[in-house]
PDB file of C-alpha atoms in Angstrom:
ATOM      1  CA  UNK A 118      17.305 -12.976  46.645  1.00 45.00           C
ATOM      2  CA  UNK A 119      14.309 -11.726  44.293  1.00 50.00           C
ATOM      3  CA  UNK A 120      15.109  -8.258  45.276  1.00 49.00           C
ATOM      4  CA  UNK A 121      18.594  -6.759  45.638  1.00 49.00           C
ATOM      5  CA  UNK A 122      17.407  -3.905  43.373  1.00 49.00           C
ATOM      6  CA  UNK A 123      14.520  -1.207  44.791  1.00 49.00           C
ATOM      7  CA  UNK A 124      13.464   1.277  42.511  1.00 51.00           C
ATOM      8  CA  UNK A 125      12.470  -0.811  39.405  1.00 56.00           C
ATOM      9  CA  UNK A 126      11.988  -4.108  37.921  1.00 60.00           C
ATOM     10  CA  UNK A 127      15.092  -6.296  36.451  1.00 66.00           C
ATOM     11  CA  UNK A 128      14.801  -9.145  34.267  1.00 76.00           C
ATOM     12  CA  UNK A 129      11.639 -11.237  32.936  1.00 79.00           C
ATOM     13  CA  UNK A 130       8.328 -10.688  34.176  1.00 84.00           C
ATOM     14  CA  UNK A 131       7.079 -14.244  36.190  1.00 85.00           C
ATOM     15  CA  UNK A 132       5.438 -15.373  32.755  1.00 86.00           C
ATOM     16  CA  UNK A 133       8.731 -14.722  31.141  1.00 86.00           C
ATOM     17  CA  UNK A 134       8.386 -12.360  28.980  1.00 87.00           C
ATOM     18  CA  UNK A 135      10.507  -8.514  29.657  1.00 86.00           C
ATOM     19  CA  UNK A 136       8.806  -5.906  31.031  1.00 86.00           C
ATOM     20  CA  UNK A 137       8.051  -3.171  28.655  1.00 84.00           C
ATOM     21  CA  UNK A 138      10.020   0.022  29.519  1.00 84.00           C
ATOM     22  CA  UNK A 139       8.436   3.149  30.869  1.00 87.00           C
ATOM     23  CA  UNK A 140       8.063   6.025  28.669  1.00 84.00           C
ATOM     24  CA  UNK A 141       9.631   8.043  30.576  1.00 88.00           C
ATOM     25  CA  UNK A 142      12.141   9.395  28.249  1.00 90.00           C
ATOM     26  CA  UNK A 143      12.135  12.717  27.091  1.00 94.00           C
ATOM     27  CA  UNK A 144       9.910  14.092  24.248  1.00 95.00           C
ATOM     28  CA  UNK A 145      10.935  14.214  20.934  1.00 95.00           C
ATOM     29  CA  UNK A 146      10.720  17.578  18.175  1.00 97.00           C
ATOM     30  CA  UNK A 147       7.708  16.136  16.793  1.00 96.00           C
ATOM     31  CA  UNK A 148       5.727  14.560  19.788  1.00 96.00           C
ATOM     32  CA  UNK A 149       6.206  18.660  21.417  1.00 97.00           C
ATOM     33  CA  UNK A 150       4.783  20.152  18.134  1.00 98.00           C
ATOM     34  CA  UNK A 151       2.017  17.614  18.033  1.00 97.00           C
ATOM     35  CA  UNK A 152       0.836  18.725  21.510  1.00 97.00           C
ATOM     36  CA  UNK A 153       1.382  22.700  21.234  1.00 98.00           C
ATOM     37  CA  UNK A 154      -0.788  22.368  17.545  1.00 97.00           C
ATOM     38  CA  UNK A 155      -3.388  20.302  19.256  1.00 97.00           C
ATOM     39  CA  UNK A 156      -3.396  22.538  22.433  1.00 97.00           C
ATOM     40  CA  UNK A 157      -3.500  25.525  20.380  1.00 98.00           C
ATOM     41  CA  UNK A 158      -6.441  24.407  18.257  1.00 97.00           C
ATOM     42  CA  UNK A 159      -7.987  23.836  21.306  1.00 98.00           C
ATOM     43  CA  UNK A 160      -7.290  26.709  22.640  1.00 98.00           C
ATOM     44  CA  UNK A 161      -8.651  29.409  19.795  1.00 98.00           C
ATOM     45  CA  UNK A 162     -11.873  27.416  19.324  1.00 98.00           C
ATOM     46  CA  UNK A 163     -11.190  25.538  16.262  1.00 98.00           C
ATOM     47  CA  UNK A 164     -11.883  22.070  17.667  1.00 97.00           C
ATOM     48  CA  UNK A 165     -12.840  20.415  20.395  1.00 97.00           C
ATOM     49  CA  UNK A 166     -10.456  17.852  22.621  1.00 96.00           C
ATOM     50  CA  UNK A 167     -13.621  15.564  22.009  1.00 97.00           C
ATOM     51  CA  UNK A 168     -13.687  16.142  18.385  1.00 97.00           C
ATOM     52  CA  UNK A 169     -10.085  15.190  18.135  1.00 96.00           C
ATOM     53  CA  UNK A 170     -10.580  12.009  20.192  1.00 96.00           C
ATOM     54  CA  UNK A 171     -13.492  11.060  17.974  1.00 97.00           C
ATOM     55  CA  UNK A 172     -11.567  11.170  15.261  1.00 94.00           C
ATOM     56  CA  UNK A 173      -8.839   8.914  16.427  1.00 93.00           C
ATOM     57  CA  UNK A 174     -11.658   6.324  16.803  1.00 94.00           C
ATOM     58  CA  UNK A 175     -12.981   6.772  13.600  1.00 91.00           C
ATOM     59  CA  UNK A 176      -9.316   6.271  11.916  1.00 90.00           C
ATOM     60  CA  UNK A 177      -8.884   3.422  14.624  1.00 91.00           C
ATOM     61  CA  UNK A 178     -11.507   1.836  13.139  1.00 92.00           C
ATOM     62  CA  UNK A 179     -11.293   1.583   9.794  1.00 94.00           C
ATOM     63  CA  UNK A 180     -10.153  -2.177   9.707  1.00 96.00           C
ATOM     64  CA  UNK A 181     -10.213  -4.953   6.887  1.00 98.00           C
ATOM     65  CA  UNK A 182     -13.405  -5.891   6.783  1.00 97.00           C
ATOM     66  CA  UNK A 183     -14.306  -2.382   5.021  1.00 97.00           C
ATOM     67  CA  UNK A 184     -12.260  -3.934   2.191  1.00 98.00           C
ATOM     68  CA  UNK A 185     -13.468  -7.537   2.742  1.00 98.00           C
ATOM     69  CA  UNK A 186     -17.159  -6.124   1.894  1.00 98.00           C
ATOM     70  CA  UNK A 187     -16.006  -4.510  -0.605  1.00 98.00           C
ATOM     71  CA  UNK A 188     -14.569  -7.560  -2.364  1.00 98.00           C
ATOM     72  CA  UNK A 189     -17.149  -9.735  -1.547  1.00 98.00           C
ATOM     73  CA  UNK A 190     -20.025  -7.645  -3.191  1.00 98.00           C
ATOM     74  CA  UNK A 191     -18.136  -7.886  -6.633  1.00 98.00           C
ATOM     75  CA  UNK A 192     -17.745 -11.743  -5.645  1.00 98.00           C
ATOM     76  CA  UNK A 193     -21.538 -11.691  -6.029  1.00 98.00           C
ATOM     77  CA  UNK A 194     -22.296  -8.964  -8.695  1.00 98.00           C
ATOM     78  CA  UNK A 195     -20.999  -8.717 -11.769  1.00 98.00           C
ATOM     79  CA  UNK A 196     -22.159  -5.676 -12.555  1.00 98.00           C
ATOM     80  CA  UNK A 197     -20.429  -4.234  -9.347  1.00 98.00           C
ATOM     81  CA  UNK A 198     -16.890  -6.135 -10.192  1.00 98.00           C
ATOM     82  CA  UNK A 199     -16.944  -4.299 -13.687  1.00 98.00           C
ATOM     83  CA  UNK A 200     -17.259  -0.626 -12.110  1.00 98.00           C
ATOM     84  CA  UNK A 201     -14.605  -1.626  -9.344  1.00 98.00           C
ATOM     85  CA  UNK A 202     -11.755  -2.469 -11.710  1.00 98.00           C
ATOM     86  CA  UNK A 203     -12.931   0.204 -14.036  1.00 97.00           C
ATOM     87  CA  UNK A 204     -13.178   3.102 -11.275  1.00 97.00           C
ATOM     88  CA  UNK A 205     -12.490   1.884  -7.682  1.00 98.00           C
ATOM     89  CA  UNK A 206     -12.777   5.280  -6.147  1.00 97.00           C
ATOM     90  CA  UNK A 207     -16.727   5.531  -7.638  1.00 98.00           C
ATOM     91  CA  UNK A 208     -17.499   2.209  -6.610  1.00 98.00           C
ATOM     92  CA  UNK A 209     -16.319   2.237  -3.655  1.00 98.00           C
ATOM     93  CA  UNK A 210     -18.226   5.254  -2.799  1.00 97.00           C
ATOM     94  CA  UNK A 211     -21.262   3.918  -4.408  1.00 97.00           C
ATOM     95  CA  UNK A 212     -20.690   0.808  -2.096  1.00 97.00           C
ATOM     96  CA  UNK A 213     -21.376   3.677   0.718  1.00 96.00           C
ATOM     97  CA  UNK A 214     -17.513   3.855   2.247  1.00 94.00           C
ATOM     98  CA  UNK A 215     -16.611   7.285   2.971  1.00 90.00           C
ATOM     99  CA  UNK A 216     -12.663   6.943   1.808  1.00 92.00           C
ATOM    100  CA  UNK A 217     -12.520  10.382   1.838  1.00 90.00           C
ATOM    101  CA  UNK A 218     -10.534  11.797  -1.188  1.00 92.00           C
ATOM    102  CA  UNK A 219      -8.632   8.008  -1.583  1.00 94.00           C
ATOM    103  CA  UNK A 220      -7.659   7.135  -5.465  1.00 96.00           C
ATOM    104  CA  UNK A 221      -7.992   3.462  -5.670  1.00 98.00           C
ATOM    105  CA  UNK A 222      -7.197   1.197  -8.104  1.00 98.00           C
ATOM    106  CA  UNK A 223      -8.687  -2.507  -7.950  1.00 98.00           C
ATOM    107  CA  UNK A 224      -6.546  -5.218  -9.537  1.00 98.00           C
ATOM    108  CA  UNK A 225      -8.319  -8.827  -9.925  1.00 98.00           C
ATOM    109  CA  UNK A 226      -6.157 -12.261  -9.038  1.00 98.00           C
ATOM    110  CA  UNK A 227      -7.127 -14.773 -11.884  1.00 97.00           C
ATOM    111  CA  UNK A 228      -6.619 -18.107 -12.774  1.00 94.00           C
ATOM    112  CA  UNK A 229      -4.103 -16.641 -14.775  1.00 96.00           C
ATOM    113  CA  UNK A 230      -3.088 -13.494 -13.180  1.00 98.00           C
ATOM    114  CA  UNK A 231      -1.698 -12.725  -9.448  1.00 98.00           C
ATOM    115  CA  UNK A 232      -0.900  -9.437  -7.664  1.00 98.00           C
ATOM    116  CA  UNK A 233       0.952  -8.340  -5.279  1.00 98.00           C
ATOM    117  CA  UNK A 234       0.747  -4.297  -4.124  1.00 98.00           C
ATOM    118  CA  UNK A 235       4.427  -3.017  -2.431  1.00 98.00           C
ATOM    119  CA  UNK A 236       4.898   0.531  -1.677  1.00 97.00           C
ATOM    120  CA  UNK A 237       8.575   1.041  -2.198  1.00 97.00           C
ATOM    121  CA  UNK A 238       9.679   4.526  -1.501  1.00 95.00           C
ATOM    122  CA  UNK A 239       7.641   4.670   1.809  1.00 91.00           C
ATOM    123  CA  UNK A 240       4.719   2.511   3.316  1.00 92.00           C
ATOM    124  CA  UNK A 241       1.270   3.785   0.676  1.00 94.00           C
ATOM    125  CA  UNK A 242      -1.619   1.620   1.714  1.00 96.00           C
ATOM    126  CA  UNK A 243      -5.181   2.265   1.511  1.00 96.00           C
ATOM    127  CA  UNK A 244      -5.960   2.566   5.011  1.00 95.00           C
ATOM    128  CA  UNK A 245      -9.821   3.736   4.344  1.00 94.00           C
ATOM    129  CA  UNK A 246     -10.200   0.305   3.061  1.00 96.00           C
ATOM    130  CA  UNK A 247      -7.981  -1.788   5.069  1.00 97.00           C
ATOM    131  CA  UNK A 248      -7.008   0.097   8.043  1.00 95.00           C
ATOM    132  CA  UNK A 249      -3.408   0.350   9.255  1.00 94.00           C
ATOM    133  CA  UNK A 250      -0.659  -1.413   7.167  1.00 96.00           C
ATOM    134  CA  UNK A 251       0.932  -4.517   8.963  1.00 97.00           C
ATOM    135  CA  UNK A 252       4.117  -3.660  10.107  1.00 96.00           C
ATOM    136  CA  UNK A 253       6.299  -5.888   7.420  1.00 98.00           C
ATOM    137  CA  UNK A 254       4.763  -4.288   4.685  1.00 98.00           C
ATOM    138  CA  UNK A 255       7.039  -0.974   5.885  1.00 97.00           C
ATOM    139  CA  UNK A 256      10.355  -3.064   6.213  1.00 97.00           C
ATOM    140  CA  UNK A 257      13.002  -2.281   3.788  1.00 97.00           C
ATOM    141  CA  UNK A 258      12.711  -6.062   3.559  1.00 98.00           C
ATOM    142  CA  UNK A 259       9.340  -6.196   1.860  1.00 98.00           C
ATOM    143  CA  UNK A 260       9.487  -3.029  -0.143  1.00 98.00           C
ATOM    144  CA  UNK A 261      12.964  -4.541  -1.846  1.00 98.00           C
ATOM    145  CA  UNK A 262      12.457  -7.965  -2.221  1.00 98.00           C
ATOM    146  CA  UNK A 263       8.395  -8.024  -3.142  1.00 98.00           C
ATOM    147  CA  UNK A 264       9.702  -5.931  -6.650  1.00 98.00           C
ATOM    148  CA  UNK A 265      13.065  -8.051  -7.172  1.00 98.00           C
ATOM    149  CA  UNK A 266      11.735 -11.875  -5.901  1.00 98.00           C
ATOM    150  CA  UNK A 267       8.049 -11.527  -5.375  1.00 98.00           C
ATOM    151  CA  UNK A 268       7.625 -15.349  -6.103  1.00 98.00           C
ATOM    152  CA  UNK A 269       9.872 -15.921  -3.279  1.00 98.00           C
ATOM    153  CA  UNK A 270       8.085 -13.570  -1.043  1.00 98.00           C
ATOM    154  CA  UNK A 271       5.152 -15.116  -1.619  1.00 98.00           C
ATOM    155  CA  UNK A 272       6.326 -18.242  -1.204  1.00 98.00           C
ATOM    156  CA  UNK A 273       7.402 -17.151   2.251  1.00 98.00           C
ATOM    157  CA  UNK A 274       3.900 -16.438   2.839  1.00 98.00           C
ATOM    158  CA  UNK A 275       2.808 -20.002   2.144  1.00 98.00           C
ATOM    159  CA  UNK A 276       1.375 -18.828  -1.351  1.00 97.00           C
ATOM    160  CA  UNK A 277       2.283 -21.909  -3.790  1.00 94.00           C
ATOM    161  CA  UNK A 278       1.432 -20.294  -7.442  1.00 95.00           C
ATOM    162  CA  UNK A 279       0.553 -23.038 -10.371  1.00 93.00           C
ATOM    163  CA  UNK A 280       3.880 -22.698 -12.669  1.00 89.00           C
ATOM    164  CA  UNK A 281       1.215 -20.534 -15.419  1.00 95.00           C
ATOM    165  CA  UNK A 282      -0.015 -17.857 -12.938  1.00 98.00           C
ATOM    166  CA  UNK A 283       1.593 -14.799 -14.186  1.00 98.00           C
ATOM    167  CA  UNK A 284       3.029 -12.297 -11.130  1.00 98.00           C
ATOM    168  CA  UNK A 285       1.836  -8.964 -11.415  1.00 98.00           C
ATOM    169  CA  UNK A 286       3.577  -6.656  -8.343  1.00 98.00           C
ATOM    170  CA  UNK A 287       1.845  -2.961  -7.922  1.00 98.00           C
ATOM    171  CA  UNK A 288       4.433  -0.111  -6.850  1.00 98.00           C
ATOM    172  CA  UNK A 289       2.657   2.662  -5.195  1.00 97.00           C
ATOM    173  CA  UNK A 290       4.827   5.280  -6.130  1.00 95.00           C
ATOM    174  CA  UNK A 291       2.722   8.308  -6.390  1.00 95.00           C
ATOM    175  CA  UNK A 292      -0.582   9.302  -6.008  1.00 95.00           C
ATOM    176  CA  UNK A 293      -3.370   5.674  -6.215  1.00 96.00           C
ATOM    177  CA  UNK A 294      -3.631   3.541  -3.942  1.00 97.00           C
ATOM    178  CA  UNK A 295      -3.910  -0.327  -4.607  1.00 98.00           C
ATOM    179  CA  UNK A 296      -6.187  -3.118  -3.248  1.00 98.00           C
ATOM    180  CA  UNK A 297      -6.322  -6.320  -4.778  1.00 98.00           C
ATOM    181  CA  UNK A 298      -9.445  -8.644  -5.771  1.00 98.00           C
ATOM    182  CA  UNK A 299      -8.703 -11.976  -4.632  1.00 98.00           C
ATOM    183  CA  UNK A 300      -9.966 -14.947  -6.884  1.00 98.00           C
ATOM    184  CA  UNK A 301     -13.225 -16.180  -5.207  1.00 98.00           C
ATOM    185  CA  UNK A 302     -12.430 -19.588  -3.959  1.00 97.00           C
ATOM    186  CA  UNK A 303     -14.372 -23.242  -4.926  1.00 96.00           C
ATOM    187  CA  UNK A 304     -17.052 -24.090  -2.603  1.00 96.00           C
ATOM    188  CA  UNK A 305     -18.450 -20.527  -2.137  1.00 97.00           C
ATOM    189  CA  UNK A 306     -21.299 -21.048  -4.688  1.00 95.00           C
ATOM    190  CA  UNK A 307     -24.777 -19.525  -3.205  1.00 94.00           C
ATOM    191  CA  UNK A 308     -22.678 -18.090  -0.098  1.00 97.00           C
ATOM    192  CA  UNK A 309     -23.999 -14.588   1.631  1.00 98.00           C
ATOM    193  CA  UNK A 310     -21.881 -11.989   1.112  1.00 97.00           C
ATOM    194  CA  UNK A 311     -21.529 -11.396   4.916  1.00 98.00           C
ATOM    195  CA  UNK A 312     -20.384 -14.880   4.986  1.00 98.00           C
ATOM    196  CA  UNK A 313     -18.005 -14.374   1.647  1.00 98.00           C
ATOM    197  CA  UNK A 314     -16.252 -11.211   3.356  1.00 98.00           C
ATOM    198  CA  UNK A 315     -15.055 -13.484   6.532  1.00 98.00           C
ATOM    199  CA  UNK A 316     -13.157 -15.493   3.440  1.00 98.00           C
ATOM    200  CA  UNK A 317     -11.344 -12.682   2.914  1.00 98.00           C
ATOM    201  CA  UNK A 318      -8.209 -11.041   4.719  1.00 98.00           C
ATOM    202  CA  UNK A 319      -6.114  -8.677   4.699  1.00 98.00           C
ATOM    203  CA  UNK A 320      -3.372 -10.436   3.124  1.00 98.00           C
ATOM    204  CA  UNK A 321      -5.690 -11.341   0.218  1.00 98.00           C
ATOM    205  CA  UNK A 322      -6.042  -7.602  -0.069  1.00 98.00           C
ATOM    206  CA  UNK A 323      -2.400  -6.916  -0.323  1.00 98.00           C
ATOM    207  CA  UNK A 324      -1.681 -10.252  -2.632  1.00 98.00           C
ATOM    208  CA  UNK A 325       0.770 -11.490   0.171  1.00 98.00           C
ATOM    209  CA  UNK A 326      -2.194 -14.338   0.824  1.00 98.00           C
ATOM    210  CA  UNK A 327      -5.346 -16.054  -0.893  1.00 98.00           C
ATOM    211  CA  UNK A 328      -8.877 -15.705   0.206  1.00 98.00           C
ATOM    212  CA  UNK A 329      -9.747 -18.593   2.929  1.00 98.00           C
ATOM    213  CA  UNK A 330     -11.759 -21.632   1.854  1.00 96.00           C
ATOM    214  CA  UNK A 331     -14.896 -22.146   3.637  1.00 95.00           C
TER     215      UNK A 331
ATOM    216  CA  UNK B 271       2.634  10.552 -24.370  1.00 53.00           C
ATOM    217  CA  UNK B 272       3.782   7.413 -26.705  1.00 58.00           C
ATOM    218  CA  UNK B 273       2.612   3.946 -25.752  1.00 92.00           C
ATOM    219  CA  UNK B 274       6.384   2.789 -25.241  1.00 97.00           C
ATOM    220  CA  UNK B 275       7.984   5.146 -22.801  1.00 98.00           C
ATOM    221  CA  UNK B 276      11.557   5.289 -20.836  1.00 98.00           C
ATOM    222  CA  UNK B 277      12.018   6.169 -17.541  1.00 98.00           C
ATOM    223  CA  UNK B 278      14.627   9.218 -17.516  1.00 98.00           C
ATOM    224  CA  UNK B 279      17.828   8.505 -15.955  1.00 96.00           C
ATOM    225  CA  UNK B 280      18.158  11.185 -14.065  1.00 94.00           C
ATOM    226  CA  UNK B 281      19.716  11.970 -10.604  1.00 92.00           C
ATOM    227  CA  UNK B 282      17.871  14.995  -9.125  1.00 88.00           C
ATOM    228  CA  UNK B 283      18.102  15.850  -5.923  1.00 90.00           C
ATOM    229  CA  UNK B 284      15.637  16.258  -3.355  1.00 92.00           C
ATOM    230  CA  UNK B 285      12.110  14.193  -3.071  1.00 93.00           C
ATOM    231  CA  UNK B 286      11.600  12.646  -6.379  1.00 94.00           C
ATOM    232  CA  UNK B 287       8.789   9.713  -7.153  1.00 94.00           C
ATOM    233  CA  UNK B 288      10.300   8.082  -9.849  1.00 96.00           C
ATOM    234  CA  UNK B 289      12.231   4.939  -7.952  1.00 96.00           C
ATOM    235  CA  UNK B 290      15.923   4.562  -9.021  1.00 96.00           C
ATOM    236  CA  UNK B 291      15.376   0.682 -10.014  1.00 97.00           C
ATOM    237  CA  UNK B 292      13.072   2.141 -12.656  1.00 98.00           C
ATOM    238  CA  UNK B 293      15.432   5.106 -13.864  1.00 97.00           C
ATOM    239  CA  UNK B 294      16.431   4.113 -17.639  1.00 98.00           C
ATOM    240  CA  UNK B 295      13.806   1.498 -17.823  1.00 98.00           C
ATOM    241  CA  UNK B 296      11.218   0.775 -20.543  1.00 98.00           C
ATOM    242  CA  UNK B 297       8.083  -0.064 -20.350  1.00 98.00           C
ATOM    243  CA  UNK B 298       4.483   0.428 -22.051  1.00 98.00           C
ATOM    244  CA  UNK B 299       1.775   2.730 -20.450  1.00 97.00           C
ATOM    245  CA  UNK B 300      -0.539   0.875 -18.647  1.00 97.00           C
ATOM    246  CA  UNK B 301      -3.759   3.812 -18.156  1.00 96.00           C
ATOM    247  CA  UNK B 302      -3.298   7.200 -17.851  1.00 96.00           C
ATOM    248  CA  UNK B 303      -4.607   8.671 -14.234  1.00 97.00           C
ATOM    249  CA  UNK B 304      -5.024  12.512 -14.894  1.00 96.00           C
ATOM    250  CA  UNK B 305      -2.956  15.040 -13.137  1.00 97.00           C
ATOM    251  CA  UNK B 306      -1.355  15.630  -9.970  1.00 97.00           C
ATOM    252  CA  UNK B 307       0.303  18.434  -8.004  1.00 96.00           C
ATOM    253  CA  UNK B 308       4.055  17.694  -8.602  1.00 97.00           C
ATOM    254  CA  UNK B 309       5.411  16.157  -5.156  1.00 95.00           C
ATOM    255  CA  UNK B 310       8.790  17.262  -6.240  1.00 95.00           C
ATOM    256  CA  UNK B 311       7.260  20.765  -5.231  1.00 96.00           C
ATOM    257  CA  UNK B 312       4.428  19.889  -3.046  1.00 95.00           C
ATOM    258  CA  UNK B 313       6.881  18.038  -0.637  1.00 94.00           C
ATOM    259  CA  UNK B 314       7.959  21.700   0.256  1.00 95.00           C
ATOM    260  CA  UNK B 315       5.231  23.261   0.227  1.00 95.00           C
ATOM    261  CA  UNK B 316       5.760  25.373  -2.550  1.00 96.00           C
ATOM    262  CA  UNK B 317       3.202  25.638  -5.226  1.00 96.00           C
ATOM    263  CA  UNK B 318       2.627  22.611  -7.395  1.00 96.00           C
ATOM    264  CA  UNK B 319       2.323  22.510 -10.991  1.00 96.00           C
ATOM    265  CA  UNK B 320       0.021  19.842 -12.054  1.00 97.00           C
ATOM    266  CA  UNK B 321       1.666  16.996 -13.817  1.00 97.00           C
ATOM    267  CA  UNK B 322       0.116  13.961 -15.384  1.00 98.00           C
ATOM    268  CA  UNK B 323       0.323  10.454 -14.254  1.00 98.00           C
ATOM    269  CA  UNK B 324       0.735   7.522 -16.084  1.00 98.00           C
ATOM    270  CA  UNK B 325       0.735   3.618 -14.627  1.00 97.00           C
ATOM    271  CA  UNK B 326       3.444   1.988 -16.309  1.00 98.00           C
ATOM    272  CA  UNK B 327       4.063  -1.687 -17.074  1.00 98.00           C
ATOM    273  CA  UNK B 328       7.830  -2.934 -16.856  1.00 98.00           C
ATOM    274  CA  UNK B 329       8.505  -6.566 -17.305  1.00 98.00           C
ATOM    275  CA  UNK B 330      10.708  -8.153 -14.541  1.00 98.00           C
ATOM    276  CA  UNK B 331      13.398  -8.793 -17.370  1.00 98.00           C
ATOM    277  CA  UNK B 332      13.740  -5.765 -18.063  1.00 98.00           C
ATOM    278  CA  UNK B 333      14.207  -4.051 -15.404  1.00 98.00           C
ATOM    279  CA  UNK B 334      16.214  -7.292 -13.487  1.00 98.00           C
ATOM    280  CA  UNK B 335      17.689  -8.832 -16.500  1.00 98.00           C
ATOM    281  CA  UNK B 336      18.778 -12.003 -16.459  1.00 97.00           C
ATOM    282  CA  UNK B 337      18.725 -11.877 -12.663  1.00 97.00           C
ATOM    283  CA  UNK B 338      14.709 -12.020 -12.881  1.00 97.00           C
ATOM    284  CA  UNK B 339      12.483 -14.936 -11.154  1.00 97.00           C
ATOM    285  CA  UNK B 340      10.244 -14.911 -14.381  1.00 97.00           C
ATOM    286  CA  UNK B 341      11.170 -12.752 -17.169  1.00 97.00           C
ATOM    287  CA  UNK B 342       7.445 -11.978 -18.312  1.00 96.00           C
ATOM    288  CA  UNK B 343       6.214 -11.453 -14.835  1.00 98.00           C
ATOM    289  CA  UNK B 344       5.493  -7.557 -14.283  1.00 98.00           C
ATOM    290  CA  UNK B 345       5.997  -4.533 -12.310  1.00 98.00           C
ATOM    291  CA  UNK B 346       3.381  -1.847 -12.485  1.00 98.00           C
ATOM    292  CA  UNK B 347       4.601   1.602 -11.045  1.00 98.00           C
ATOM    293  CA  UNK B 348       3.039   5.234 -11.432  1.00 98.00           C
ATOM    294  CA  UNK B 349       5.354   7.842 -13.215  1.00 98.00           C
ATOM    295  CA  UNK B 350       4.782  11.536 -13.366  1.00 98.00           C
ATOM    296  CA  UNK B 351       5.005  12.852 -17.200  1.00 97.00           C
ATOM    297  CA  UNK B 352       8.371  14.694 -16.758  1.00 97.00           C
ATOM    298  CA  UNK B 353       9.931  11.500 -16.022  1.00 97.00           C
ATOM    299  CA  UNK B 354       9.158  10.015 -19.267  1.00 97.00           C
ATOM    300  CA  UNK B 355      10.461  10.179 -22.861  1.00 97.00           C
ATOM    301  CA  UNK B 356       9.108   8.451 -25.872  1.00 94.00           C
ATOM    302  CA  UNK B 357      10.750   5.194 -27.188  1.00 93.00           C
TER     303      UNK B 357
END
């Protein structure tokens, strides 16, 4: 019989796959203060409910192609890739990103040299730049293993280093915020930079991947 | 601040920004980054000193030993100035 139960759904869905549970459950501590703070600043004028939803768009929106422009614009000048890795923050605001009071460091993957950002006391990630962290890069799993065996992490992530590339891992500990320069790859000679930044991903930014070939 | 530098090996309580893998490491300062409210009292919202920052390079051997993928690969890490004493 498909339906000895009544009230709710049991088992897989027809494609398979569970049903997601209702959130039906009770609030939590923080969820309750969220909504009184929000309600209240509603309330005495200091915002609007539409200012508040704008804003969740604009975070929402910040996504890794702010970071992929940024990377490949010093692909293409020099002049540009000197100021990054000397003062991100400034170039990066020069570029015309608003990352709001963000301290960023930019750290360039060589033929030599690769690196690899981890944040391991939390989950630090610059989100003006990249948007919202991929949920390994919280794990307890990433944060201890990318400091102790980052060669094997990477590894994991299908990144083959030549046996001469020196590793190079980034602990955001405190107050900067990391993003990294991936090594422009062969091939890209006389390439746009709209059609450089759809070489690079995420992953490149982080060091967990390389930039794609075209 | 020297150019060799030790990560104290301290256990204080509460919210502290120096890792505990680092704790009694050495390593060489890397750039200095200015200063910074202290998050050891900004985490409570009491009023922060400001401390300065450095960016310090460890290699893997010496803060894995021999238990290190590649001894002269590196670990990069910022450390507030009251965490460090000269080598």
């Amino acid at each position: 019989m498909p339906h000895d139960h009544h009230d709710h759904q049991h088992g897989p869905s027809p494609s398979g796959h569970p049903y997601r549970a209702d959130n039906d459950g009770p609030l939590t501590y923080w969820q309750r203060m969220e909504i009184a703070v929000r309600e209240l600043l509603v309330e005495k004028g200091h915002m609007t409910a539409a200012e508040i939803s704008a804003q969740i768009d604009a975070m929402d929106e910040r996504s890794p192609a702010r970071g992929a422009a940024v990377v490949a614009r010093a692909w293409s000048d020099p002049d540009f890739r000197a100021q990054l890795l000397e003062d991100a923050s400034a170039a990066v605001r020069g570029f015309g990103l608003d990352i709001g009071p963000l301290n960023l460091i930019a750290v360039e993957n060589t033929d030599r040299v690769h690196n690899l950002v981890v944040c391991t006391l939390c989950s630090c990630y610059p989100r003006d730049l990249l948007g919202l962290p991929p949920d390994w890069y919280k794990t307890r799993a990433y944060r201890s293993r990318a400091v102790f065996e980052p060669r094997k992490v990477l590894r994991e992530f299908g990144v083959e280093l030549p046996a001469d590339t020196t590793v190079r891992v980034h602990d955001s500990t405190a107050d900067m915020r990391y993003v990294v320069v991936p090594a422009r790859p062969p091939g890209t000679e006389g390439m746009t930079e709209e059609a450089l930044a759809r070489l690079v991903t995420r992953d490149a930014m982080i060091g967990t991947g390389l930039a794609k070939r075209p | 601040m020297a150019n060799r530098v030790r990560v104290k090996a301290l256990a204080a309580p509460g919210h502290v920004r120096a890792p505990f893998y680092l704790r009694g490491r050495t390593g060489v300062i890397e750039r200095e980054l200015g200063v910074f409210g202290n998050p050891e009292q900004l985490a409570y919202g009491l009023p922060a000193e400001e401390k300065p920052l450095y960016r310090v390079r460890f290699t893997m051997a010496e803060i894995w030993g021999a238990a290190a993928e590649r001894q002269d690969d590196t670990l990069d890490a910022e450390i507030y100035g009251h965490w460090l004493e000269k080598v």
